XYZ file of C-alpha atoms in Angstrom:
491
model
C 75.770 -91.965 100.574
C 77.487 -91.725 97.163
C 77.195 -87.870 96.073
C 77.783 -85.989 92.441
C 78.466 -82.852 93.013
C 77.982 -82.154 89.337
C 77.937 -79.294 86.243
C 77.010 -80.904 83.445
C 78.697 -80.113 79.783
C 76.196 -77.274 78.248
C 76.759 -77.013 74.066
C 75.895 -74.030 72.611
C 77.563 -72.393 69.404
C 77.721 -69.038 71.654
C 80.922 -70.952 73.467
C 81.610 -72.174 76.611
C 78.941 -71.392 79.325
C 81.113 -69.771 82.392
C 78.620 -70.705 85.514
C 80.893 -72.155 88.029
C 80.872 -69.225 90.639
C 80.039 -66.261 88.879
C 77.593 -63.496 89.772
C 77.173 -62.720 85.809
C 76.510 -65.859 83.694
C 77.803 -65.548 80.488
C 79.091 -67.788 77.131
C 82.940 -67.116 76.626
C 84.442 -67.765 73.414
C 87.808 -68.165 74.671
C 86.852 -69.835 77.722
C 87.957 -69.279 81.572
C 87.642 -71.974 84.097
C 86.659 -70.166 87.834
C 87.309 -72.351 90.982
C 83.787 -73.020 92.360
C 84.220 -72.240 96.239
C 80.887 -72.749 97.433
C 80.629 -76.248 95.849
C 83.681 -77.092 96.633
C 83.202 -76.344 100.300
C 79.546 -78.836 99.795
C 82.003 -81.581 98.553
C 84.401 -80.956 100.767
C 82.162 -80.854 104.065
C 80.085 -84.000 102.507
C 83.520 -86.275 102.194
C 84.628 -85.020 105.828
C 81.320 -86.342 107.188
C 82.085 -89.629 105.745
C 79.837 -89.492 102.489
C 81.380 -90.711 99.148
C 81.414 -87.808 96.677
C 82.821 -86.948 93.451
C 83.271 -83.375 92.208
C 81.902 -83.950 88.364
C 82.904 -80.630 86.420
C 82.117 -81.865 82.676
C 82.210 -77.924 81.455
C 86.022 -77.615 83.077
C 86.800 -81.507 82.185
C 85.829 -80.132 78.150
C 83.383 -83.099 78.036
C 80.469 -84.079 75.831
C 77.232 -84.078 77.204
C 76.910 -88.213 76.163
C 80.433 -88.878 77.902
C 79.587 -87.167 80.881
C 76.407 -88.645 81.000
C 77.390 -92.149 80.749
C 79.988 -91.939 83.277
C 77.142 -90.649 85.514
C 75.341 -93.567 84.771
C 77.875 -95.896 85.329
C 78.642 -94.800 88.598
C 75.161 -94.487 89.446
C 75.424 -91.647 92.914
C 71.970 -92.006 94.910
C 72.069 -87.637 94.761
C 73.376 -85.353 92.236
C 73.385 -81.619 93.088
C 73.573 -78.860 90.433
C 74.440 -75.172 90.747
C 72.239 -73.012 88.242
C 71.891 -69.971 87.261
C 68.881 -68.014 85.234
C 70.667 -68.259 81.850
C 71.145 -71.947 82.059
C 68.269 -73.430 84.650
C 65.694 -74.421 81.861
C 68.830 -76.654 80.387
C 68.986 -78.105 83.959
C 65.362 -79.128 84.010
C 66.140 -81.121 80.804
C 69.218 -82.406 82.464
C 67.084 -83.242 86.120
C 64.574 -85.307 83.756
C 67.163 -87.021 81.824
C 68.924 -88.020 84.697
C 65.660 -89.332 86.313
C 65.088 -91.252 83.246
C 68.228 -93.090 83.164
C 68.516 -93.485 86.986
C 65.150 -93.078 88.433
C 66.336 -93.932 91.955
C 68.547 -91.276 92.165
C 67.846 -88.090 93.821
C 68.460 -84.427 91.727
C 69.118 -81.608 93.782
C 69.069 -77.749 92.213
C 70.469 -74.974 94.014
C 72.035 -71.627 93.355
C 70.605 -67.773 92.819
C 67.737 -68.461 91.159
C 66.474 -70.830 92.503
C 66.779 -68.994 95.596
C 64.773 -66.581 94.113
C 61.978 -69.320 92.217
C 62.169 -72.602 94.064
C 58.747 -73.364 93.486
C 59.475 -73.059 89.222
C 62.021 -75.307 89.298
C 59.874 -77.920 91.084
C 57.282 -77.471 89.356
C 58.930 -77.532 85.953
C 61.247 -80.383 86.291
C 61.619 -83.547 88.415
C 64.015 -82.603 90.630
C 63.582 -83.311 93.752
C 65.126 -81.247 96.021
C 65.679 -77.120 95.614
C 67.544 -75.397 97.804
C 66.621 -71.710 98.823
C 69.510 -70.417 100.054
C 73.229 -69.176 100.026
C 74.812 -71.650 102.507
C 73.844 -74.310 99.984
C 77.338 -76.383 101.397
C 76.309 -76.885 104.776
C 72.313 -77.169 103.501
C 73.215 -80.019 100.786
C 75.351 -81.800 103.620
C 72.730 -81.870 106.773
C 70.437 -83.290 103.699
C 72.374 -85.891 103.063
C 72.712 -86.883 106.414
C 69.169 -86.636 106.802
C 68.870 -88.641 103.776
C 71.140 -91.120 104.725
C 69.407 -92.114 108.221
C 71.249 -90.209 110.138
C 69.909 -88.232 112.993
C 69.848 -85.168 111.184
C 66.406 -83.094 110.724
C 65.544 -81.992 107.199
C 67.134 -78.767 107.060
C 65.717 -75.269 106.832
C 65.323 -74.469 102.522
C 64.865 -77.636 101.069
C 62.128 -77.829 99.176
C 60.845 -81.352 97.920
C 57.860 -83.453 97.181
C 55.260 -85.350 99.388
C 52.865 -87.728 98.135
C 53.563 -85.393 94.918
C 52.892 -82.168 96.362
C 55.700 -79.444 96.730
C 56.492 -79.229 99.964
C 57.752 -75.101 100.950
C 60.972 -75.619 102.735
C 61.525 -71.711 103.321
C 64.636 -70.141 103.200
C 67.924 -71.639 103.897
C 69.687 -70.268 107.394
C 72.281 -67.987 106.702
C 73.618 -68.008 110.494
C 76.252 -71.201 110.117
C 79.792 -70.520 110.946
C 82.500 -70.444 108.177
C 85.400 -71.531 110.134
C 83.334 -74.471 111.218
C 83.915 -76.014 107.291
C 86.665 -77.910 106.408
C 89.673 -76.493 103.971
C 88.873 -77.016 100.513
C 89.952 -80.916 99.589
C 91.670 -79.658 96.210
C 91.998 -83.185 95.554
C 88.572 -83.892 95.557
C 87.509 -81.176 93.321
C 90.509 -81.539 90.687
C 91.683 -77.945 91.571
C 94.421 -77.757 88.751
C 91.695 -77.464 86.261
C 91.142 -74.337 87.135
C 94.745 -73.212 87.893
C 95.990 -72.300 84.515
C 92.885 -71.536 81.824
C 91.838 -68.631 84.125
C 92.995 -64.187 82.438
C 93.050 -63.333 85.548
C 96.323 -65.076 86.770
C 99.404 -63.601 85.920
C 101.424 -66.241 88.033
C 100.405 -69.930 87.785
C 99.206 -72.675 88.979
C 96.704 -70.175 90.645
C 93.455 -70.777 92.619
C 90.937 -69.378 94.574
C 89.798 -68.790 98.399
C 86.861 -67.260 100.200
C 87.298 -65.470 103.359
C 83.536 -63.854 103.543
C 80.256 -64.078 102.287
C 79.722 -62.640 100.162
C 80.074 -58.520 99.925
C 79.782 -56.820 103.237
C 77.821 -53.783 101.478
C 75.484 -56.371 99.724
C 72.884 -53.520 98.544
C 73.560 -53.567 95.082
C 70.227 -54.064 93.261
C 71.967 -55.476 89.903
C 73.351 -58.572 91.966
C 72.659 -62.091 91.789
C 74.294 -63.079 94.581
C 72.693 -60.429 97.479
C 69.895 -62.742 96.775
C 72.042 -65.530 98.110
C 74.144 -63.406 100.887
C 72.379 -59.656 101.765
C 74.876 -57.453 102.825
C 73.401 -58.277 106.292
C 74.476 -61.803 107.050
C 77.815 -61.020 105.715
C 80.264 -63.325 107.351
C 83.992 -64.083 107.323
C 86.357 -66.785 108.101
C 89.058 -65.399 110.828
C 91.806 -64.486 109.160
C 94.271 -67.014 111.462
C 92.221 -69.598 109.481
C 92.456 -67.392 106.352
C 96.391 -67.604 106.408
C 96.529 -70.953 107.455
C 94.895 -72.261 104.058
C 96.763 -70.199 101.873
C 100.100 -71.507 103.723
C 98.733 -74.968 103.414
C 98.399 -74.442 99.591
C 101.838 -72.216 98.764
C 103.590 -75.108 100.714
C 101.202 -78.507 99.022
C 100.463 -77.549 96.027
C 103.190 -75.041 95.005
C 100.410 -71.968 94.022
C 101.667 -68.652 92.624
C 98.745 -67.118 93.055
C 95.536 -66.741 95.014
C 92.185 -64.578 94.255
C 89.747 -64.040 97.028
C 86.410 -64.470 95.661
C 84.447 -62.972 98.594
C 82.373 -60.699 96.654
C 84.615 -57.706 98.792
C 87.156 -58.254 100.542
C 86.935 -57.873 104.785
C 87.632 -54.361 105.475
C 89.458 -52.619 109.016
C 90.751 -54.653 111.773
C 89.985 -57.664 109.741
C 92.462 -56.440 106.585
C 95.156 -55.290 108.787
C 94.976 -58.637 110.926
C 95.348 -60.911 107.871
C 97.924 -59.104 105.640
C 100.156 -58.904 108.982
C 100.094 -62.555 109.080
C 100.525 -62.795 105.744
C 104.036 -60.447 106.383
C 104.884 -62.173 109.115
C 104.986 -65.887 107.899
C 106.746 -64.198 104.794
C 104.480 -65.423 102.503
C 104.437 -62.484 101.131
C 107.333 -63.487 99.012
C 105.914 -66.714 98.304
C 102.459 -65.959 96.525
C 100.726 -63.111 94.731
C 96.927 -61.983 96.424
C 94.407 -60.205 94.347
C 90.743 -59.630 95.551
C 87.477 -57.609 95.294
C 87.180 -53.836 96.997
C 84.984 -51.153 96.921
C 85.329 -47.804 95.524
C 86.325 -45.290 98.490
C 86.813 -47.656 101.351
C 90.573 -47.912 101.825
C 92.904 -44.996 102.633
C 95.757 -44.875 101.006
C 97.817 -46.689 103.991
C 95.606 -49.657 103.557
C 96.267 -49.371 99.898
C 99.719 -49.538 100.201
C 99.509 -52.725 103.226
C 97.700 -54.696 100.340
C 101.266 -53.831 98.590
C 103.277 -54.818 101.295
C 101.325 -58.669 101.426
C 102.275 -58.904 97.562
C 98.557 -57.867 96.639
C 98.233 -57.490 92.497
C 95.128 -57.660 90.722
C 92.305 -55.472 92.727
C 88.950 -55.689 91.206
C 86.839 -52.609 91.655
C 82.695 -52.229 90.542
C 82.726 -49.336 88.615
C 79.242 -50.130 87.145
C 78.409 -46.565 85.186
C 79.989 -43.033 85.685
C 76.394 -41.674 85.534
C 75.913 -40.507 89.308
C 71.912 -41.032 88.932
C 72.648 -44.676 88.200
C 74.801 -45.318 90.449
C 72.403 -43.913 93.443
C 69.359 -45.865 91.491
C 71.611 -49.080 91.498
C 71.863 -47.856 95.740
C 76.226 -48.611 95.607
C 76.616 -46.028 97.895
C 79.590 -44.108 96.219
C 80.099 -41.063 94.538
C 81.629 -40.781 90.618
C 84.505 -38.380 92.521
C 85.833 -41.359 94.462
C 86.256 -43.616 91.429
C 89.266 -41.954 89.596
C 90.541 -41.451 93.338
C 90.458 -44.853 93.997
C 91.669 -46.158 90.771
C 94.656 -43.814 92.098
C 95.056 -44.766 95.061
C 95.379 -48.337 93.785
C 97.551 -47.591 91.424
C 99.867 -45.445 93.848
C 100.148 -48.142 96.005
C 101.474 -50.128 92.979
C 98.594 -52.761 92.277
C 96.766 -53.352 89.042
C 93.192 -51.930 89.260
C 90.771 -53.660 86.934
C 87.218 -51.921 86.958
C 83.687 -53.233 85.798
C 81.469 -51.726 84.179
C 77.912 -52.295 82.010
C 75.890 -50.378 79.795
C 72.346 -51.203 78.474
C 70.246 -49.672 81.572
C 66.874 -48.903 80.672
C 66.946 -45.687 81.774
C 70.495 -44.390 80.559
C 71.025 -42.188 77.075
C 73.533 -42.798 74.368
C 75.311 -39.819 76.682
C 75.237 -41.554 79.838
C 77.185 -44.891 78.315
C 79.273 -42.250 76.200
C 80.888 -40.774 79.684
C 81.246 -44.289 80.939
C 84.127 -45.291 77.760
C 85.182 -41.889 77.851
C 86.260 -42.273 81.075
C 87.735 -45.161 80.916
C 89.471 -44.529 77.778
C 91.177 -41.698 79.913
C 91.919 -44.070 83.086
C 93.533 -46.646 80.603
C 95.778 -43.807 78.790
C 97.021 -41.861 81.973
C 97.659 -45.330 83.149
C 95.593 -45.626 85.948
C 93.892 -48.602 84.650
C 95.000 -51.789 84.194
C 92.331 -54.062 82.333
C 88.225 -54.066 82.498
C 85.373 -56.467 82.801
C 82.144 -54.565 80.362
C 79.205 -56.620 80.218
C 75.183 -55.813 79.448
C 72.947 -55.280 82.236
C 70.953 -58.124 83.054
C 67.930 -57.735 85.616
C 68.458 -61.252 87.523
C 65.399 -63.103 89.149
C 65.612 -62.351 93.149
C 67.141 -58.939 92.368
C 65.720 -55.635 93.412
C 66.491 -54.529 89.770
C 64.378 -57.584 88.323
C 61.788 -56.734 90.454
C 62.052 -52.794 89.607
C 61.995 -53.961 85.618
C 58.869 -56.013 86.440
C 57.023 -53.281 88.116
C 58.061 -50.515 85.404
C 56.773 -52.990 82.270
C 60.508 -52.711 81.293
C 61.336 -56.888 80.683
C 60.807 -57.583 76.747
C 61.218 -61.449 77.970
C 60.863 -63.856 80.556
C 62.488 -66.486 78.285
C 65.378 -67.287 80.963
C 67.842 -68.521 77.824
C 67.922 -64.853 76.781
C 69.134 -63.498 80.162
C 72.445 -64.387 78.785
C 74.434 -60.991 78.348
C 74.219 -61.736 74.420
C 71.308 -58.830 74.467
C 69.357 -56.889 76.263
C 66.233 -58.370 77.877
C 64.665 -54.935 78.397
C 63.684 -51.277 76.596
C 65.989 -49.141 76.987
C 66.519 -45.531 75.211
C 69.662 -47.397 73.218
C 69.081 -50.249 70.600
C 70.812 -53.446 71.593
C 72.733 -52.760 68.583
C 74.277 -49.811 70.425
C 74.742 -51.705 73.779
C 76.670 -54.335 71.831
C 78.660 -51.694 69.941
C 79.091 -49.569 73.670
C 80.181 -52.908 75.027
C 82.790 -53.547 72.222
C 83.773 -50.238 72.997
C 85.066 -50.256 76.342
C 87.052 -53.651 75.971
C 88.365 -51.480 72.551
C 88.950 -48.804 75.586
C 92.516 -50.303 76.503
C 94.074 -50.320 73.071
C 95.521 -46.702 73.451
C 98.840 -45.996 71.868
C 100.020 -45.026 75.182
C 98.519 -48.298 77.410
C 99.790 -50.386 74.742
C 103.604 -48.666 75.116
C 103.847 -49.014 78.845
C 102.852 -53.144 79.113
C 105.391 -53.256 76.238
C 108.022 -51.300 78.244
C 107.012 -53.193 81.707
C 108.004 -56.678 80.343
C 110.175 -57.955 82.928
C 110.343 -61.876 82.537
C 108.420 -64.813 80.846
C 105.959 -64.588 82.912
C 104.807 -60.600 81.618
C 104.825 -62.392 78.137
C 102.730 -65.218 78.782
C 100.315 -63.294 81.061
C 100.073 -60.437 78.027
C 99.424 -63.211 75.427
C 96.378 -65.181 78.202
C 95.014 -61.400 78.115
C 95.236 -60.530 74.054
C 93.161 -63.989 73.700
C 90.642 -63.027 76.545
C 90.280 -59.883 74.979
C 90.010 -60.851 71.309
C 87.271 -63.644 72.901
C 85.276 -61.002 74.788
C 84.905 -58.900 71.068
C 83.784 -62.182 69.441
C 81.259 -62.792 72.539
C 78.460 -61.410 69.884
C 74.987 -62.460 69.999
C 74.973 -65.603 67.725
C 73.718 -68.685 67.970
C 70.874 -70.097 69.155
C 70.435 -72.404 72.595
C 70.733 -76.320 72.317
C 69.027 -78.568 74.089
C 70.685 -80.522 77.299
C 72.918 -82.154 74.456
């Protein structure tokens, strides 16, 4: 079966749409290019069972909407499959019915988060004709396929489609398939180097991106998108033999620098210990730089310091608020104490801690987001901090929080465009004014005297230059991120 695995070129004047594997959709004016695992894996996994598929990223490849389209058309795949997210899915129901227009015999498949969370919208207001309701939409999209194909393959488990032009309820997508049962990654296929050098968060490239669980093994969190694809209950890993083995494959093929771990947090215990020891012990530890996700107060400082050892750098930590009432109402399970400690410990062990945090909750005061950027103002000037992520609480369809806004009368819109991070969808004791200006405040957080000093005195090579100039631009991008613009249409 001939196969697009596909994201279509989205224009907007806000900038360049990052949706490729990302919890938080939003439009980045400097734009960053993340490696797509979960797709990747569906092309991947599709190719090895003898289907012929092309990974079509027209928002990486910088295309126009017309170019990508008529290359579509030219190649004409019976399926194209789309990843959405709430932001962007009511551009993809354009895009489903313009690619039914133009090739009416080919099939449109949607999946991702929310339509996880609202299958039967996005049959009902496009022509797609498949949705898939579920996380493990790789091994879902491939068994369809097959069954698509002729082969003797049953429809699988959260695919919902149309019979004799009814919607069809397909249920929810199993979430009890094996990782290490996937093939690696064909970086080939999927055109990895696109992603390998337009990415702040690489100090050493070419760098790319592995997976070793889905997705967070706490997976409570009621502000994220993807516990609606992966509750903290099915969380599953690869084994970490199979976890060194790919990144040896890709420090020795395709001469990587270094690697993130998109798992949504990393594998703690036994499982940690395990892989950085192989990690040591093949010495590629002196071959490529790791960085990863981790949770505030989870690691002693002996793990800390292992993550060291394997040549660990960038350690992304969920901060969220430094309001202890939020943090229990968002249910992340720390305490503000452990944050600074953590940061700490991190920093001890000689990584480069980079928190995230948000402000715009509908229940928070101008003091609550105050203590937030004060605090983080203090973590960047004692130097415990080495860069942020701040973004504007969105309430995601298929989220506890969405469905807490719902029941409270808090939404101001169901409009999915505006669920972009460029305002607040929701009341809130603070204008949207104020969350913009709170947001501009904690990126402003890092430009201390004092932070600024010590990444001018830890220049070591070309590489600290280059890597400082990536993150001036990201930065400079995020403050211009403002809410301008208005949406486009599919073209």
């Amino acid at each position: 079966m001939k196969i697009s695995v596909a994201y279509p070129p989205l224009s907007s004047e806000k900038g360049t749409p990052l949706l490729s594997q990302n919890r938080q959709f939003q439009w980045f004016t400097n734009p960053t290019y993340i490696y797509p695992m979960v797709p990747s894996y569906a092309a991947s996994l599709l190719a090895s069972r003898g289907h012929d598929v092309s990974f079509d990223d027209g928002i990486a490849d910088e295309m126009t909407y017309d170019a990508f389209m008529a290359d579509l058309v030219r190649r004409a795949p019976e399926l194209v499959a789309m990843e959405t997210k709430t932001p962007v899915v009511s551009r993809h129901w354009k895009i489903a019915a313009d690619i039914k227009a133009k090739l009416p015999h080919t099939a449109v498949v949607l999946m991702g988060d929310h339509v996880t969370a609202l299958p039967r919208e996005s049959m009902a207001n496009s022509p797609a004709d498949y949705v898939i309701a579920g996380g493990d939409f790789d091994f879902i999209l491939a068994d369809l396929a097959d069954h698509l194909a002729g082969k003797p393959v049953a429809m699988p488990e959260g695919v919902w489609r149309r019979e004799n032009g009814e919607i069809v309820d397909g249920g929810m997508g199993s979430l009890a398939h094996n990782l290490d049962e996937l093939p690696y990654i064909d970086r080939d296929l999927t055109k990895w180097q696109r992603y390998a050098y337009k990415n702040g968060n690489f100090k050493y490239t070419p760098g790319t991106y592995v997976m070793a669980g889905r997705d967070c093994w706490w997976g409570r969190c009621t502000f994220c998108s993807w516990t609606t694809l992966f509750p903290g209950a099915t969380y599953r890993t690869v084994s970490p033999e199979r976890h060194v083995a790919e990144i040896e494959r890709l420090v020795a093929e395709r001469g990587v620098r270094e690697i993130f771990d998109d798992s949504g947090c990393f594998p703690r215990g036994a499982w940690l210990e395990e892989f950085c020891g192989r990690l040591i012990d093949k010495g590629l530890h002196k071959k490529v730089v790791m960085g990863c996700n981790m949770r505030v107060g989870e690691l002693t400082q002996d793990q800390w310091h292992l993550l060291k050892k394997a040549n660990f750098r960038f350690i992304l930590i969920g901060l969220e608020s430094m309001s202890q009432a939020t943090l229990n109402r968002l249910k992340k399970g720390i305490q503000v104490s452990q944050i600074e400690q953590t940061v700490a410990m991190a920093k001890k062990a000689g990584l480069e801690p980079h928190i995230t945090t948000m402000v715009g909750y509908p229940w928070e005061t101008r003091e609550d987001a105050r203590r937030t950027i004060d605090f983080a103002k203090s973590l960047f000037s004692r130097g415990l901090l080495n860069t942020l992520q701040a973004t504007i609480v969105v309430p995601y369809p298929g989220t506890p929080l969405f469905d807490e806004a719902k029941a409270n009368g808090w939404l101001t819109t169901e409009n999915w465009d505006d669920y972009d991070m460029r305002a607040s969808v929701w009341k809130s004791p603070i204008s949207n004014e104020d969350v913009l200006q709170f947001k501009d405040e904690l990126y402003k957080a890092a430009l201390t005297p004092a932070f600024i000093a010590r990444k001018i005195m830890g220049i070591r090579d070309v590489d600290d230059v280059k890597f400082l100039f990536r993150a001036a631009g990201k930065l400079f991008g995020h403050l211009l991120n403002k809410s301008r613009g208005k949406n486009c249409g599919c073209k």
